Short mmCIF file of C-alpha atoms in Angstrom, two decimals:
data_model
loop_
_atom_site.label_atom_id
_atom_site.label_comp_id
_atom_site.label_asym_id
_atom_site.label_seq_id
_atom_site.Cartn_x
_atom_site.Cartn_y
_atom_site.Cartn_z
CA UNK Q 517 -73.44 -38.18 58.12
CA UNK Q 518 -69.89 -37.61 58.92
CA UNK Q 519 -67.50 -36.96 56.00
CA UNK Q 520 -64.15 -36.49 57.25
CA UNK Q 521 -61.01 -35.33 55.46
CA UNK Q 522 -57.28 -36.47 56.04
CA UNK Q 523 -54.50 -35.04 54.19
CA UNK Q 524 -50.86 -36.20 55.01
CA UNK Q 525 -48.13 -34.73 53.88
CA UNK Q 526 -44.51 -36.58 53.67
CA UNK Q 527 -41.31 -36.16 51.31
CA UNK Q 528 -41.44 -34.00 49.01
CA UNK Q 529 -44.85 -32.40 49.75
CA UNK Q 530 -43.90 -31.16 53.26
CA UNK Q 531 -40.94 -29.44 51.57
CA UNK Q 532 -42.43 -27.93 48.56
CA UNK Q 533 -45.17 -26.68 51.69
CA UNK Q 534 -42.19 -25.49 53.80
CA UNK Q 535 -40.76 -23.89 50.88
CA UNK Q 536 -43.65 -21.91 49.94
CA UNK Q 537 -44.36 -20.73 53.55
CA UNK Q 538 -40.71 -19.50 54.04
CA UNK Q 539 -41.55 -17.30 51.07
CA UNK Q 540 -43.97 -15.53 52.82
CA UNK Q 541 -40.93 -13.86 55.40
CA UNK Q 542 -40.37 -11.71 53.01
CA UNK Q 543 -42.74 -10.42 49.58
CA UNK Q 544 -39.90 -7.51 48.32
CA UNK Q 545 -39.24 -9.74 44.56
CA UNK Q 546 -43.05 -9.47 43.82
CA UNK Q 547 -44.08 -6.37 45.59
CA UNK Q 548 -41.19 -4.60 43.52
CA UNK Q 549 -43.20 -5.94 40.23
CA UNK Q 550 -46.57 -5.36 41.47
CA UNK Q 551 -45.04 -1.95 41.88
CA UNK Q 552 -43.62 -1.86 38.22
CA UNK Q 553 -46.92 -3.04 37.40
CA UNK Q 554 -48.75 -0.34 39.12
CA UNK Q 555 -46.61 2.48 37.54
CA UNK Q 556 -46.98 1.22 34.14
CA UNK Q 557 -50.79 1.18 34.30
CA UNK Q 558 -50.24 4.87 35.09
CA UNK Q 559 -47.89 6.07 32.65
CA UNK Q 560 -49.61 4.33 29.79
CA UNK Q 561 -53.17 6.43 31.02
CA UNK Q 562 -51.48 9.34 31.06
CA UNK Q 563 -50.06 8.57 27.61
CA UNK Q 564 -53.09 7.54 26.61
CA UNK Q 565 -55.85 10.09 28.76
CA UNK Q 566 -57.34 6.75 29.46
CA UNK Q 567 -58.75 4.73 32.25
CA UNK Q 568 -56.31 2.29 33.50
CA UNK Q 569 -59.17 0.52 35.02
CA UNK Q 570 -62.24 0.81 32.13
CA UNK Q 571 -60.05 2.34 29.56
CA UNK Q 572 -62.23 4.71 29.31
CA UNK Q 573 -61.70 8.21 27.55
CA UNK Q 574 -60.87 10.62 30.22
CA UNK Q 575 -63.28 13.94 29.28
CA UNK Q 576 -61.95 17.05 27.57
CA UNK Q 577 -60.98 20.02 29.19
CA UNK Q 578 -63.07 22.84 28.99
CA UNK Q 579 -64.06 25.74 26.81
CA UNK Q 580 -63.62 27.92 29.71
CA UNK Q 581 -60.22 26.36 30.94
CA UNK Q 582 -58.73 26.54 27.40
CA UNK Q 583 -59.89 30.28 27.13
CA UNK Q 584 -57.36 30.52 30.33
CA UNK Q 585 -54.96 28.43 29.14
CA UNK Q 586 -53.97 28.55 25.76
CA UNK Q 587 -51.04 26.68 25.51
CA UNK Q 588 -53.43 23.50 26.42
CA UNK Q 589 -55.35 23.77 23.24
CA UNK Q 590 -54.89 20.45 21.11
CA UNK Q 591 -52.48 19.97 23.87
CA UNK Q 592 -52.13 17.09 26.57
CA UNK Q 593 -54.11 17.44 29.31
CA UNK Q 594 -52.26 16.19 33.05
CA UNK Q 595 -48.95 15.69 31.32
CA UNK Q 596 -47.66 19.01 30.46
CA UNK Q 597 -44.66 20.71 32.92
CA UNK Q 598 -41.54 18.26 33.84
CA UNK Q 599 -42.58 19.12 37.32
CA UNK Q 600 -46.12 18.83 37.24
CA UNK Q 601 -48.55 15.65 38.07
CA UNK Q 602 -47.25 13.02 35.79
CA UNK Q 603 -44.07 13.97 36.23
CA UNK Q 604 -44.48 13.43 40.33
CA UNK Q 605 -46.05 9.68 39.82
CA UNK Q 606 -43.36 7.36 41.78
CA UNK Q 607 -43.84 3.59 42.80
CA UNK Q 608 -42.66 2.17 45.42
CA UNK Q 609 -42.58 -1.49 47.55
CA UNK Q 610 -41.64 -3.27 50.35
CA UNK Q 611 -41.39 -6.73 51.87
CA UNK Q 612 -45.26 -7.32 52.22
CA UNK Q 613 -46.53 -3.72 49.47
CA UNK Q 614 -46.63 -1.73 47.12
CA UNK Q 615 -48.10 1.32 46.20
CA UNK Q 616 -48.07 4.26 43.95
CA UNK Q 617 -48.56 7.70 44.42
CA UNK Q 618 -47.60 11.66 43.95
CA UNK Q 619 -46.26 14.02 46.32
CA UNK Q 620 -48.94 16.71 44.27
CA UNK Q 621 -51.25 18.16 46.75
CA UNK Q 622 -54.08 18.59 43.69
CA UNK Q 623 -53.67 15.27 42.73
CA UNK Q 624 -56.57 13.41 44.07
CA UNK Q 625 -58.89 15.79 42.64
CA UNK Q 626 -57.83 14.49 39.06
CA UNK Q 627 -58.31 10.93 39.83
CA UNK Q 628 -61.34 10.94 41.55
CA UNK Q 629 -63.03 14.25 40.32
CA UNK Q 630 -64.84 17.31 42.45
CA UNK Q 631 -67.34 17.03 44.50
CA UNK Q 632 -70.56 19.52 44.62
CA UNK Q 633 -69.63 20.68 48.09
CA UNK Q 634 -66.18 22.08 46.73
CA UNK Q 635 -65.41 25.33 45.82
CA UNK Q 636 -66.88 26.08 42.39
CA UNK Q 637 -62.97 25.95 40.63
CA UNK Q 638 -61.64 21.78 41.89
CA UNK Q 639 -66.20 20.68 42.05
CA UNK Q 640 -66.09 21.84 37.76
CA UNK Q 641 -63.00 19.44 37.54
CA UNK Q 642 -64.57 16.11 36.06
CA UNK Q 643 -62.91 12.73 37.35
CA UNK Q 644 -59.77 11.64 34.95
CA UNK Q 645 -58.21 8.27 36.53
CA UNK Q 646 -54.79 7.80 36.02
CA UNK Q 647 -54.23 4.63 39.24
CA UNK Q 648 -55.52 1.71 38.97
CA UNK Q 649 -55.67 -0.87 36.82
CA UNK Q 650 -57.22 -3.40 34.33
CA UNK Q 651 -58.24 -6.81 34.39
CA UNK Q 652 -55.37 -7.92 32.53
CA UNK Q 653 -53.37 -5.93 35.50
CA UNK Q 654 -54.74 -7.63 37.94
CA UNK Q 655 -54.40 -10.57 35.89
CA UNK Q 656 -50.47 -9.59 35.14
CA UNK Q 657 -50.25 -9.26 39.20
CA UNK Q 658 -51.69 -12.41 39.94
CA UNK Q 659 -49.47 -14.35 37.40
CA UNK Q 660 -46.71 -12.87 39.54
CA UNK Q 661 -47.31 -13.94 42.57
CA UNK Q 662 -48.34 -17.12 40.97
CA UNK Q 663 -45.12 -17.04 39.77
CA UNK Q 664 -42.99 -16.23 42.87
CA UNK Q 665 -44.73 -19.14 45.38
CA UNK Q 666 -44.13 -21.12 42.12
CA UNK Q 667 -40.73 -21.41 41.82
CA UNK Q 668 -38.62 -23.48 42.97
#
């Protein structure tokens, strides 16, 4: 037994499909909104000192580090200096992409954490994830795309 499905479009359906297809030529508008969502999640992560993905609190600074940097006692971990990591975060977007990043060479080790094969200093840095979005953020991103493709 063979099942055959035919979809015939005419009139309004064809017009709507053509309008949706035309929107794929330049996604700058939703990509800009998505970049803003990514940036907001990162700013919240720094402010709350929590992973934007899981909501887990960042590990505390080590006693050894606090002894070497007494100004950090009781203070914020990664967002202290005006020229530091938090201030370096920038979002950008284009016709087909959205991104967020930092120009600081040490940005990745803070987001991913150190590995045992690294030198002793960096290897001891635990992960303090600040890039990413939660499931709510993912839904916000999907909402942006749905709104973009369904608006007339």
